[in-house]
Short mmCIF file of C-alpha atoms in Angstrom, two decimals:
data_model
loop_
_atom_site.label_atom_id
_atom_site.label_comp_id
_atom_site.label_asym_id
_atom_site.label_seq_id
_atom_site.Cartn_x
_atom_site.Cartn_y
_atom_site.Cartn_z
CA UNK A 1350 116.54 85.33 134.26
CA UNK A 1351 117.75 84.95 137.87
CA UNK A 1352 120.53 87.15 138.64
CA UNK A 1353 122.99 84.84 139.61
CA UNK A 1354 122.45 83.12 135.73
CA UNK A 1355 122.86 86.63 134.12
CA UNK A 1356 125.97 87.44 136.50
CA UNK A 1357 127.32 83.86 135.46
CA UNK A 1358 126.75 85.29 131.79
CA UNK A 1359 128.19 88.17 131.95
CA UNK A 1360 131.52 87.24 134.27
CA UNK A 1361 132.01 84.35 130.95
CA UNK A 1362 131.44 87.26 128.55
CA UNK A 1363 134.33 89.27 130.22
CA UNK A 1364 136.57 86.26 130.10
CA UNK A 1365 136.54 84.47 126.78
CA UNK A 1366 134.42 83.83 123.52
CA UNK A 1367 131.10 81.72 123.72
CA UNK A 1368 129.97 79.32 121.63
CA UNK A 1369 126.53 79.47 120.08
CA UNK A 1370 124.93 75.71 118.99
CA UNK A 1371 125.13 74.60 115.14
CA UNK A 1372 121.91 74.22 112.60
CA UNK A 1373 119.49 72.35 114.09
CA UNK A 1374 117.89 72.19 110.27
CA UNK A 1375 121.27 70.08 108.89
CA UNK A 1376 120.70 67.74 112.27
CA UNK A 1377 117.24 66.71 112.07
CA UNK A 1378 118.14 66.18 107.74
CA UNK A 1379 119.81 63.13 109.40
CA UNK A 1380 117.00 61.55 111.02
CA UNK A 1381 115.35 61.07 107.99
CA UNK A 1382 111.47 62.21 109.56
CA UNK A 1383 108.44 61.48 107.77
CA UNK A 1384 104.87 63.07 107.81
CA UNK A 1385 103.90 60.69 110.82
CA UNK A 1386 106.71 62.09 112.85
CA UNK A 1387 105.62 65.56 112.39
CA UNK A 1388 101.81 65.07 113.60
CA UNK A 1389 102.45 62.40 116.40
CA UNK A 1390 99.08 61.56 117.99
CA UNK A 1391 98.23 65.16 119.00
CA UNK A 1392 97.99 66.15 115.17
CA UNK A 1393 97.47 62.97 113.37
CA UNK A 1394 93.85 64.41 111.84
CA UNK A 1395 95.41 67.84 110.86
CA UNK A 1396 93.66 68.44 107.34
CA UNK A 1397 97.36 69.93 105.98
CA UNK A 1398 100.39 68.57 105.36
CA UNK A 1399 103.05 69.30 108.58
CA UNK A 1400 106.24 67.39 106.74
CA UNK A 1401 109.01 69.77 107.08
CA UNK A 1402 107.27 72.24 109.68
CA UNK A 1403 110.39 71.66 112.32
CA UNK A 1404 109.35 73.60 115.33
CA UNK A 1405 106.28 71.15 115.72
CA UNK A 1406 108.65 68.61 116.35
CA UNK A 1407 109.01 70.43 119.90
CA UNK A 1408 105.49 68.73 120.26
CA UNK A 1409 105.65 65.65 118.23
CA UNK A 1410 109.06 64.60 118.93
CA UNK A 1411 110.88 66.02 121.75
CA UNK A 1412 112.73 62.97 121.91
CA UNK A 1413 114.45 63.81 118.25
CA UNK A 1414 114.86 67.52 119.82
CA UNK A 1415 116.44 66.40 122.89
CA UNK A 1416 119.21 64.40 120.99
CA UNK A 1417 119.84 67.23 118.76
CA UNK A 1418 120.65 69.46 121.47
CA UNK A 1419 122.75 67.31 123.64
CA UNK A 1420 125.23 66.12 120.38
CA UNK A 1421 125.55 70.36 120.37
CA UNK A 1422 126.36 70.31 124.02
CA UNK A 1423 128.84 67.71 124.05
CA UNK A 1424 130.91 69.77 121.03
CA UNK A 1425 130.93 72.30 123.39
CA UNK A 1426 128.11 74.49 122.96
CA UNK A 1427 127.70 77.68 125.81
CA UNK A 1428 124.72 78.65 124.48
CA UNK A 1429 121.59 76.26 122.51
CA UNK A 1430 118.77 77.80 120.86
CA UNK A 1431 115.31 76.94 121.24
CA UNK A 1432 113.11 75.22 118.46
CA UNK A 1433 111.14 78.36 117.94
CA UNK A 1434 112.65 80.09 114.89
CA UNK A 1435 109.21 79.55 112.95
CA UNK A 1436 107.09 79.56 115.67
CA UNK A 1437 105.13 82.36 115.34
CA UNK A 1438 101.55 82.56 114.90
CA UNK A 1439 102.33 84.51 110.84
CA UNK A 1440 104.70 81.53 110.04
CA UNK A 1441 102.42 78.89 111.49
CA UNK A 1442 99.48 79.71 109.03
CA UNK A 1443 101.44 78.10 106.47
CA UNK A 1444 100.28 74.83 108.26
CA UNK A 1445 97.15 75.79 109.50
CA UNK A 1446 99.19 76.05 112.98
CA UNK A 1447 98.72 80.18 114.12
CA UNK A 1448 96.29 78.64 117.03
CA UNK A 1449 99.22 76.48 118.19
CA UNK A 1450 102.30 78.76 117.93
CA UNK A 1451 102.29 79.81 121.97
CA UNK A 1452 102.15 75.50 123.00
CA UNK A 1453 105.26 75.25 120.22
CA UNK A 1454 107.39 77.85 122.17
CA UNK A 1455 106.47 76.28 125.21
CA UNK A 1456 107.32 72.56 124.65
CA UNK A 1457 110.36 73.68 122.49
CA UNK A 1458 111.95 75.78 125.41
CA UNK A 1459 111.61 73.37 127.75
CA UNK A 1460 113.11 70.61 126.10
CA UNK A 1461 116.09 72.64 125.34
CA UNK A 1462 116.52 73.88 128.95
CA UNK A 1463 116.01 70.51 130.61
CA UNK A 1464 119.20 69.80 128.36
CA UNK A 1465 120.66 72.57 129.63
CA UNK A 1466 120.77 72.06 132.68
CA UNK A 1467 121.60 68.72 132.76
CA UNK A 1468 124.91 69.62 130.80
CA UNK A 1469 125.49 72.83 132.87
CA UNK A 1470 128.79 72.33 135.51
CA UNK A 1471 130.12 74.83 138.20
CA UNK A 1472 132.58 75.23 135.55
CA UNK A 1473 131.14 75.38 132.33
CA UNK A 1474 127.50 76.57 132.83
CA UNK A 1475 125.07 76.29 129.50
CA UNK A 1476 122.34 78.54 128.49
CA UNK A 1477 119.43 78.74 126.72
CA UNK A 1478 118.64 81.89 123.90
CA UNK A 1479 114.85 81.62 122.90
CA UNK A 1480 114.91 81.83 119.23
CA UNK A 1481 112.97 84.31 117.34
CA UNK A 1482 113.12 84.34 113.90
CA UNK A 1483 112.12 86.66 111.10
CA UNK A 1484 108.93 85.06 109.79
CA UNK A 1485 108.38 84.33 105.86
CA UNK A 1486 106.74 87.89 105.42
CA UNK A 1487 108.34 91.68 105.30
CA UNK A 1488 107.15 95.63 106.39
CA UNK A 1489 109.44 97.22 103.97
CA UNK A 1490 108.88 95.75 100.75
CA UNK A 1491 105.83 94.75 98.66
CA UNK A 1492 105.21 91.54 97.87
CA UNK A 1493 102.91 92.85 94.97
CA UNK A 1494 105.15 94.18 91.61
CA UNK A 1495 102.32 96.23 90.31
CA UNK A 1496 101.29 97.98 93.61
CA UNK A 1497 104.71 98.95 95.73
CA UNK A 1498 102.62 100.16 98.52
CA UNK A 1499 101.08 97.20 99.76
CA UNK A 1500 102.20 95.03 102.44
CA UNK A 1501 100.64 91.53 103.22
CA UNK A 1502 101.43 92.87 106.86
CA UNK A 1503 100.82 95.38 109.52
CA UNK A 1504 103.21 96.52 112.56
CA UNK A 1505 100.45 95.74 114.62
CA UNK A 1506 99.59 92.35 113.56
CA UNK A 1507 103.38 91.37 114.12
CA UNK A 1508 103.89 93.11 116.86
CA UNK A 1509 100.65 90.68 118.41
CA UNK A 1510 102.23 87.71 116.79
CA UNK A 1511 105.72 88.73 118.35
CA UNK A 1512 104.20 89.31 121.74
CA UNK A 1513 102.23 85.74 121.72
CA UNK A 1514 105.98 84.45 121.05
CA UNK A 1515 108.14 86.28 123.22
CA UNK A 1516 105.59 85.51 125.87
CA UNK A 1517 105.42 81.98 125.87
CA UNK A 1518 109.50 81.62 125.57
CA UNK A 1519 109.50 83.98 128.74
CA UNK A 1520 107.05 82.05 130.94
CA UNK A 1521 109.13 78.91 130.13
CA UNK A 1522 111.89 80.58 131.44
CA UNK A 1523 114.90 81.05 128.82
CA UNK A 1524 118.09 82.81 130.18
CA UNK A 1525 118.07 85.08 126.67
CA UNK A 1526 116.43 85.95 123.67
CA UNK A 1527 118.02 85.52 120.16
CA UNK A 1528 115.80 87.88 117.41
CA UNK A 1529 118.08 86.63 114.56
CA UNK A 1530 118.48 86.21 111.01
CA UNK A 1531 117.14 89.94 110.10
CA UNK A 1532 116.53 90.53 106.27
CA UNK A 1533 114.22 93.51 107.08
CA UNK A 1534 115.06 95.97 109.75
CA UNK A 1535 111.21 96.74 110.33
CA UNK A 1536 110.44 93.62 110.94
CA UNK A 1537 113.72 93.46 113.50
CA UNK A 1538 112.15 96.81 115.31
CA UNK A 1539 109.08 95.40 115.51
CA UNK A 1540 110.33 91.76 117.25
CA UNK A 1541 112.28 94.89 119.46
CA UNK A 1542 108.90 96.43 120.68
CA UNK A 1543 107.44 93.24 121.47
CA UNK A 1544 110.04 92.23 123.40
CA UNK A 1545 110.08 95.50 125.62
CA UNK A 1546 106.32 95.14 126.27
CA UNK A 1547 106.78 91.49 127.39
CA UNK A 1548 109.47 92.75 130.18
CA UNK A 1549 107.31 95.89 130.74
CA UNK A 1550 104.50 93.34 131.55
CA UNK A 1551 106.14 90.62 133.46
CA UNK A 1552 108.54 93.22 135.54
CA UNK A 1553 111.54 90.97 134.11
CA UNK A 1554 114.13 91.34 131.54
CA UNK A 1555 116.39 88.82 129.64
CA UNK A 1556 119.79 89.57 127.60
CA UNK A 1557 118.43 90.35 123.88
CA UNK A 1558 120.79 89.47 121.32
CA UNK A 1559 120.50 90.27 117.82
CA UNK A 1560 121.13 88.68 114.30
CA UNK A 1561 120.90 90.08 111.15
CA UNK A 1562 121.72 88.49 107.81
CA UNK A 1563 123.44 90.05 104.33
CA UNK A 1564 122.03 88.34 101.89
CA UNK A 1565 124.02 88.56 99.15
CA UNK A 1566 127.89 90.08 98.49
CA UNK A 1567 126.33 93.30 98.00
CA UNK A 1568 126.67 93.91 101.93
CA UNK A 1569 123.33 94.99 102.35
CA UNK A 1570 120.84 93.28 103.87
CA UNK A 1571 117.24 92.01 101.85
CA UNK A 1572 115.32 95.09 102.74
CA UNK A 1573 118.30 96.97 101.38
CA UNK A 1574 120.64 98.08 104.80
CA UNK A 1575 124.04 98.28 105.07
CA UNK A 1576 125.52 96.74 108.12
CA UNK A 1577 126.01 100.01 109.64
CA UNK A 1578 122.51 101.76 109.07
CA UNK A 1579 121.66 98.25 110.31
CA UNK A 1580 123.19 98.48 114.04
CA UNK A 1581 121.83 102.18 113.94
CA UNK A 1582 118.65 101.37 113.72
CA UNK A 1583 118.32 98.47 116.57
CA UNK A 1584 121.36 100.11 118.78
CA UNK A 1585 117.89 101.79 120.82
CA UNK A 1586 117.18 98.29 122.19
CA UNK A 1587 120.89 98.23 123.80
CA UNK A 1588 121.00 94.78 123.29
CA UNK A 1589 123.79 92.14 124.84
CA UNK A 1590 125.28 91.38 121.24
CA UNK A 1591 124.59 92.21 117.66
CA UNK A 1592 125.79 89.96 115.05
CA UNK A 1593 125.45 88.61 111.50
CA UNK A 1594 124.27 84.71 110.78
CA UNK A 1595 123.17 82.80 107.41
CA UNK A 1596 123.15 83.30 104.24
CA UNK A 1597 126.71 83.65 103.96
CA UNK A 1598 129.80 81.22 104.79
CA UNK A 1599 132.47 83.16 107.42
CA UNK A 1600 134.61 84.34 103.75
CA UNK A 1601 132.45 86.06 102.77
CA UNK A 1602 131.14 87.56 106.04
CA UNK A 1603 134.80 88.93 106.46
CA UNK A 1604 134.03 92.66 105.93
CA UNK A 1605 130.87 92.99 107.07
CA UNK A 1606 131.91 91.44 110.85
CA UNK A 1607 134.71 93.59 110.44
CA UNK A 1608 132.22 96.69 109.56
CA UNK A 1609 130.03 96.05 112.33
CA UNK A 1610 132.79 95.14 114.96
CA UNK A 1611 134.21 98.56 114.14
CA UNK A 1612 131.03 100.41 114.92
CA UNK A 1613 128.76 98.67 117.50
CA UNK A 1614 128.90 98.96 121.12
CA UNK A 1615 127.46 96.37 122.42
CA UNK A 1616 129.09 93.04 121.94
CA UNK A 1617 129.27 91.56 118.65
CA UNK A 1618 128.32 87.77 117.91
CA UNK A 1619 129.43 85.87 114.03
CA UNK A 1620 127.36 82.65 113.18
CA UNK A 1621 127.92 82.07 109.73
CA UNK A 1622 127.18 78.90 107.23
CA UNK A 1623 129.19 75.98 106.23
CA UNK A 1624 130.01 78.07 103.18
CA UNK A 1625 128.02 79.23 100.23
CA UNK A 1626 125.29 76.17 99.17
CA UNK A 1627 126.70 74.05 96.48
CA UNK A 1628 124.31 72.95 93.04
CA UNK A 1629 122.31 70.96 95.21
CA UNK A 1630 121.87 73.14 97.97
CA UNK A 1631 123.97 71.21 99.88
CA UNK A 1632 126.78 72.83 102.35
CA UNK A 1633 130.71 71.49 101.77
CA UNK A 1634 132.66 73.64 104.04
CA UNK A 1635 134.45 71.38 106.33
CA UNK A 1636 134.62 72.30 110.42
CA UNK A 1637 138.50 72.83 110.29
CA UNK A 1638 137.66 75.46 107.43
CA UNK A 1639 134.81 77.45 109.85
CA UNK A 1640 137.06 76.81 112.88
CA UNK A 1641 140.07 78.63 110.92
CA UNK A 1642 137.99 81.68 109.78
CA UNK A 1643 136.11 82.23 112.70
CA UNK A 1644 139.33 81.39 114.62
CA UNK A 1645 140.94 84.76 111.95
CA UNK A 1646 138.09 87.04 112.96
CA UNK A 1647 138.56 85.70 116.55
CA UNK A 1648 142.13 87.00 116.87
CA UNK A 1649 141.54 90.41 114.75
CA UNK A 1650 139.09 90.96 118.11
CA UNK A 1651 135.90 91.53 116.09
CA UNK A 1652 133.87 88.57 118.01
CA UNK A 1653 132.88 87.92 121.55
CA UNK A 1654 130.11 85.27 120.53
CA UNK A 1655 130.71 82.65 117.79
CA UNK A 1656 128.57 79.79 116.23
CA UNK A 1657 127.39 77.93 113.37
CA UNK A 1658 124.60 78.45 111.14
CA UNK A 1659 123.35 76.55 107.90
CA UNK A 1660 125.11 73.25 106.91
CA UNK A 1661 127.24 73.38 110.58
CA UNK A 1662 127.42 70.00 112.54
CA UNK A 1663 127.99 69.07 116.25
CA UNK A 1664 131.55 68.48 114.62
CA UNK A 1665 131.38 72.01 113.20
CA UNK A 1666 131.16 73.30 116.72
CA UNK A 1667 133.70 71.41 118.10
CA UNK A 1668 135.93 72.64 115.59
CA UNK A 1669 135.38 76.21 116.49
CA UNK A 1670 135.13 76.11 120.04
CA UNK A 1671 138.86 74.35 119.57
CA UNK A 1672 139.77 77.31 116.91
CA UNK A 1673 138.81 80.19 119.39
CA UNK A 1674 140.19 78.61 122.58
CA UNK A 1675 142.27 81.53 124.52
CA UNK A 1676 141.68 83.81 121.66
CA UNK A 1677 141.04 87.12 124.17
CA UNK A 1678 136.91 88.42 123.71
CA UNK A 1679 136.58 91.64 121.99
CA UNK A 1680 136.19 94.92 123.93
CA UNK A 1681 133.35 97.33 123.10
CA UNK A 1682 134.27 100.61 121.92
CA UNK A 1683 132.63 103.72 123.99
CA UNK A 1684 129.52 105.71 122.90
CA UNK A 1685 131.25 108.55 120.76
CA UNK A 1686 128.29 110.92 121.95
CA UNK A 1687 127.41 111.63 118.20
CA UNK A 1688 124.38 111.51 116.43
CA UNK A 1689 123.37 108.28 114.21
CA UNK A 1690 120.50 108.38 112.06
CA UNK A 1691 119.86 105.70 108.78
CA UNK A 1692 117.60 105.11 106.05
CA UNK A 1693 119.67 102.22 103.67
CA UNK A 1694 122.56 103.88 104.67
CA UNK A 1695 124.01 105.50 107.85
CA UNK A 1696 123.86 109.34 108.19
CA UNK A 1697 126.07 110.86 111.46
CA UNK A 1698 125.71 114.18 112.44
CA UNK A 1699 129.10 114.85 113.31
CA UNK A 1700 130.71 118.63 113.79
CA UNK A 1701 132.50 118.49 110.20
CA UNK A 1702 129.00 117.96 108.66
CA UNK A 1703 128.02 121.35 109.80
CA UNK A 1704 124.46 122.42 108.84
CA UNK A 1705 122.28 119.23 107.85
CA UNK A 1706 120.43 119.58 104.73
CA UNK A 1707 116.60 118.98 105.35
CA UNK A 1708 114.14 118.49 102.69
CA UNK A 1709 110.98 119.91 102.97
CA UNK A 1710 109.08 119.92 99.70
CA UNK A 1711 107.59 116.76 100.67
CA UNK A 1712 105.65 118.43 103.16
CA UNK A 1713 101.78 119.48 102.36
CA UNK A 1714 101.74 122.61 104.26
CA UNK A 1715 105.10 123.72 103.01
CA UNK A 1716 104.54 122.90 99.15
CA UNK A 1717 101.77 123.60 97.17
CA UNK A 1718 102.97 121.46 94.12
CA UNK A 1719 103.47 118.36 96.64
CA UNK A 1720 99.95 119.42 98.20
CA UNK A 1721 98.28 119.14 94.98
CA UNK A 1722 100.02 115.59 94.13
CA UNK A 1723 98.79 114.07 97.17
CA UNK A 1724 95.88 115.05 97.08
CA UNK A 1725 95.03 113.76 93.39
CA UNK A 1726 96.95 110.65 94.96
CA UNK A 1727 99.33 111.05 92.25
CA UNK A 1728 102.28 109.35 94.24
CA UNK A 1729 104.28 108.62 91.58
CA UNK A 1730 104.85 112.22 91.07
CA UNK A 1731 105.00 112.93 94.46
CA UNK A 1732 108.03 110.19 94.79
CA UNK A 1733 109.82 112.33 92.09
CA UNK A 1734 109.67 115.29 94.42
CA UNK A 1735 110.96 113.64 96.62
CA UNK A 1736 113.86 112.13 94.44
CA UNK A 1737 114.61 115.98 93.52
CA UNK A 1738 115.33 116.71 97.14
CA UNK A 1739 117.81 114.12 98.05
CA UNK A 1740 119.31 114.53 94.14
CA UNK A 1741 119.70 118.49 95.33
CA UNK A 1742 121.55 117.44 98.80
CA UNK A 1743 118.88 116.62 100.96
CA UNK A 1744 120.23 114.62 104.34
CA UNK A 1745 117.13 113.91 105.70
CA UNK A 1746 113.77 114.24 104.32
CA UNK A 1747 110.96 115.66 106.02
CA UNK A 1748 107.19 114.16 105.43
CA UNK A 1749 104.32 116.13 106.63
CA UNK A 1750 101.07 114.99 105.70
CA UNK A 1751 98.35 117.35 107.69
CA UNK A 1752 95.87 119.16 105.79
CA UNK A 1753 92.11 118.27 106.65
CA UNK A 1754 91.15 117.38 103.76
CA UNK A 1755 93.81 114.07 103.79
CA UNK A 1756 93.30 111.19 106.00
CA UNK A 1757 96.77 112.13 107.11
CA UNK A 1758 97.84 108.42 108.91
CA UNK A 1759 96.99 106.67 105.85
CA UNK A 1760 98.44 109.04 103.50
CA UNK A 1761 101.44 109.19 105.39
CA UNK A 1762 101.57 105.17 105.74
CA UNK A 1763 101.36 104.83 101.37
CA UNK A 1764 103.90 107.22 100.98
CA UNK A 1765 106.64 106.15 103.12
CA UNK A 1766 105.94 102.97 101.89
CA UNK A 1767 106.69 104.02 98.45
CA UNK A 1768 109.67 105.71 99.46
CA UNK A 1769 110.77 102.51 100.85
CA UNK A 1770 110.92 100.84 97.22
CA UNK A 1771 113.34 103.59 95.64
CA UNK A 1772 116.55 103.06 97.04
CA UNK A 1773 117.78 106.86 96.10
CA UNK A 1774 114.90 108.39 98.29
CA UNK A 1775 115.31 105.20 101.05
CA UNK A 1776 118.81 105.73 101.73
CA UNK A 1777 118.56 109.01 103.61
CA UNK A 1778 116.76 108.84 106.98
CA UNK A 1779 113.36 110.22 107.30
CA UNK A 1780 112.14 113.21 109.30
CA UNK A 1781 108.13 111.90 110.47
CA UNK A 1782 106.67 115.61 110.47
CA UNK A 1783 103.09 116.10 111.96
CA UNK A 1784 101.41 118.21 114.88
CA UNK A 1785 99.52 114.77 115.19
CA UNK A 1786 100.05 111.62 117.39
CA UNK A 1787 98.64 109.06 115.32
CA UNK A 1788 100.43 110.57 111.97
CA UNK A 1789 103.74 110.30 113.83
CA UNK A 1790 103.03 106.96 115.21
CA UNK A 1791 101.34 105.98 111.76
CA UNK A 1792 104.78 107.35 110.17
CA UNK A 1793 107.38 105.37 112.48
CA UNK A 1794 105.45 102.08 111.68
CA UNK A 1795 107.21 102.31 108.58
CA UNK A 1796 110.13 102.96 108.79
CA UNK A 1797 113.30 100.37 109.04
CA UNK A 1798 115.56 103.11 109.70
CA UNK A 1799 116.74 105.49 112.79
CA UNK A 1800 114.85 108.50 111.78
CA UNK A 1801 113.47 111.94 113.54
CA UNK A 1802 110.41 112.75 114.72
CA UNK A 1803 109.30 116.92 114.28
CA UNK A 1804 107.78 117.25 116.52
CA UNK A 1805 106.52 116.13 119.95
#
């Protein structure tokens, strides 16, 4: 981003709530597209079905895309988001796409910032966050019922799938990134180490902003987090905004803005749905009923960056851009200097917690019971141990895996991902114990949390 457009961000930022774009799903629902409009000419022979694969319409129908974005500008829209929220190379394969997911980013940014720009005055000046979405697979849970330590997924292959994505949106030249719609935390951290290798590469860095989503009135998110253990774990990437989006309608969103607005230090951002989906998936909230929640959360200063996510119109975002008019932007809290760690939930070292309680029977060199478990790959028995410890008081467990006799990185790797499917063992945070590189490194590929590493 050139200065001046990240000095033009920030001095808006200071002054008054932004306004994110609306669902650019529910808008292109209206158009009514059909399979020829998703292939065009340049993927009329494609031997699989592209209906309903919306990011190639960057491609195919930049025309449709175009529209979209400029009915969001005119409701008053600061910021638009790029076509791109399935447009990585691990969601393309659904279509038979991965090949094509960099020219998607491409065509998709710079449709929206030729929008932009046209739109952008002295007085109101737009921007454009490249959208990067969660893709359809997760790090932290197992997609297979009888085997809880597989994933259909490495860190590394996301982390090159990321990259290719992050990459393309850059070289276009977006003014921000949006990594959004979280259900896994992993997955979040991994879109969070792509990102830094992109601006360590190209010697240029962009606002991040980031999204998570609770999926359910349970307050956690998919992969289990509370909103809390949530900002804990991403707070490293000191992004420009953390928020919440999807899922949920503003309602029920109430305490978990609230939650996160009370914690975070960076700015906070609220996109929610039209409301919960009625029987036929449908979305009935009407734009005066977002505008008056988000206008509530507004003046309780929990929001500096508002929006609209499922089911929300151009008329959705006029209605809230009305509803937050004047409403004063919410004002960080300082770092409070104290120590946040997280597994599912947050864990803060603070002076009244006095000694912290580490476990340390999963550890081969410090237990010969756990030692012998591991070693007859017995991890089911080896997950009780572990169970034992945090059931005794354990704050953080400690996993040491190095004994020559183990191949210690994968050993480590199938345990912590068991101990990510028992949510009594997963809430604490982790202590990654080895006198080995790769073990540690092995050992923080897995984990969604804020954890500690023993030792360096």
């Amino acid at each position: 981003m050139a200065n001046d457009t990240q000095a033009q961000l920030a001095n808006l930022l200071a002054r008054r709530i932004l306004v994110l774009d609306g669902a650019m799903g529910t808008m292109l629902q209206r158009y009514d597209l059909q399979e020829a409009d998703f292939r065009g000419d340049a993927f009329r022979d494609h031997p699989s079905d592209l209906k309903g694969n919306n990011d190639l319409l960057s491609i195919t129908r930049p025309d449709v895309l175009a529209e979209v974005h400029r009915a969001f500008l005119e409701a008053g829209s600061d910021i638009i988001e790029t076509n791109t929220f399935t447009a990585t190379s691990i969601s393309q394969e659904d279509y038979g796409l991965q090949d094509r997911a960099r020219e998607i980013n491409l065509a998709a940014a710079r449709v929206a910032l030729e929008e932009a720009r046209k739109a952008s005055t002295p007085d109101k000046p737009r921007f454009v966050a490249g959208s990067i979405g969660p893709t359809n697979r997760t790090l932290s849970i197992s997609p297979d019922v009888n085997d809880p330590t597989f994933r259909n997924l490495t860190f590394d292959q996301l982390r090159t799938s990321y990259y290719e994505q992050v990459d393309a949106l850059m070289e276009a030249g977006v003014d921000l990134l949006l990594a959004e719609t979280s259900f896994d935390t992993l997955n979040m951290k991994v879109a969070i180490y792509a990102i830094e290798e992109v601006f360590a590469a190209r010697k240029l860095r962009v606002p991040v902003m980031i999204s998570g989503t609770i999926t359910d009135r349970s307050g956690r998110t998919l992969s289990g987090q509370t909103i809390e253990a949530f900002w804990h774990s991403i707070s490293h990437a000191r992004p420009l905004s953390v928020g919440l989006n999807c899922s949920l309608g503003g309602d029920e969103m109430r305490p978990y803005v609230e939650a996160l607005s009370g914690c975070a230090t960076s700015l906070v951002s609220c996109y929610p749905n039209a409301g919960l989906p009625n029987a036929f998936g449908g979305y009935d909230e009407t734009p005066t009923q977002t505008g008056a929640t988000l206008r509530e959360f507004a003046e309780n200063g929990w929001l500096n960056i508002v929006g609209g996510c499922c089911g929300t119109t151009p008329e959705h975002i006029a209605a809230i851009c009305e509803a937050v008019e004047g409403c004063a932007p919410r004002i960080p809290p300082k770092p409070d200097g104290i120590s946040h760690l997280s597994g599912l939930e947050p864990f803060d070292i603070r002076p009244e917690v006095g000694f912290v309680m580490v476990g340390e029977r999963t550890n081969v060199t410090g237990s010969r019971k756990f030692k012998r478990l591991i070693k007859s790959e017995d991890y089911e028995s080896a997950l009780e141990v572990a169970l034992e410890q945090v059931r005794s008081g354990a704050n953080v467990l400690d996993v040491n895996m190095d004994e020559g006799m183990l191949d210690s990185e994968k050993t480590m790797t199938t345990f912590l991902n068991l101990i990510a499917t028992e949510p009594d063992v997963a809430r604490v945070p982790i202590m990654v114990d080895s006198s080995k590189w790769s073990v540690i490194e092995a050992g923080l590929k897995c984990l969604q949390g804020k954890g500690i590493v023993n030792s360096i």
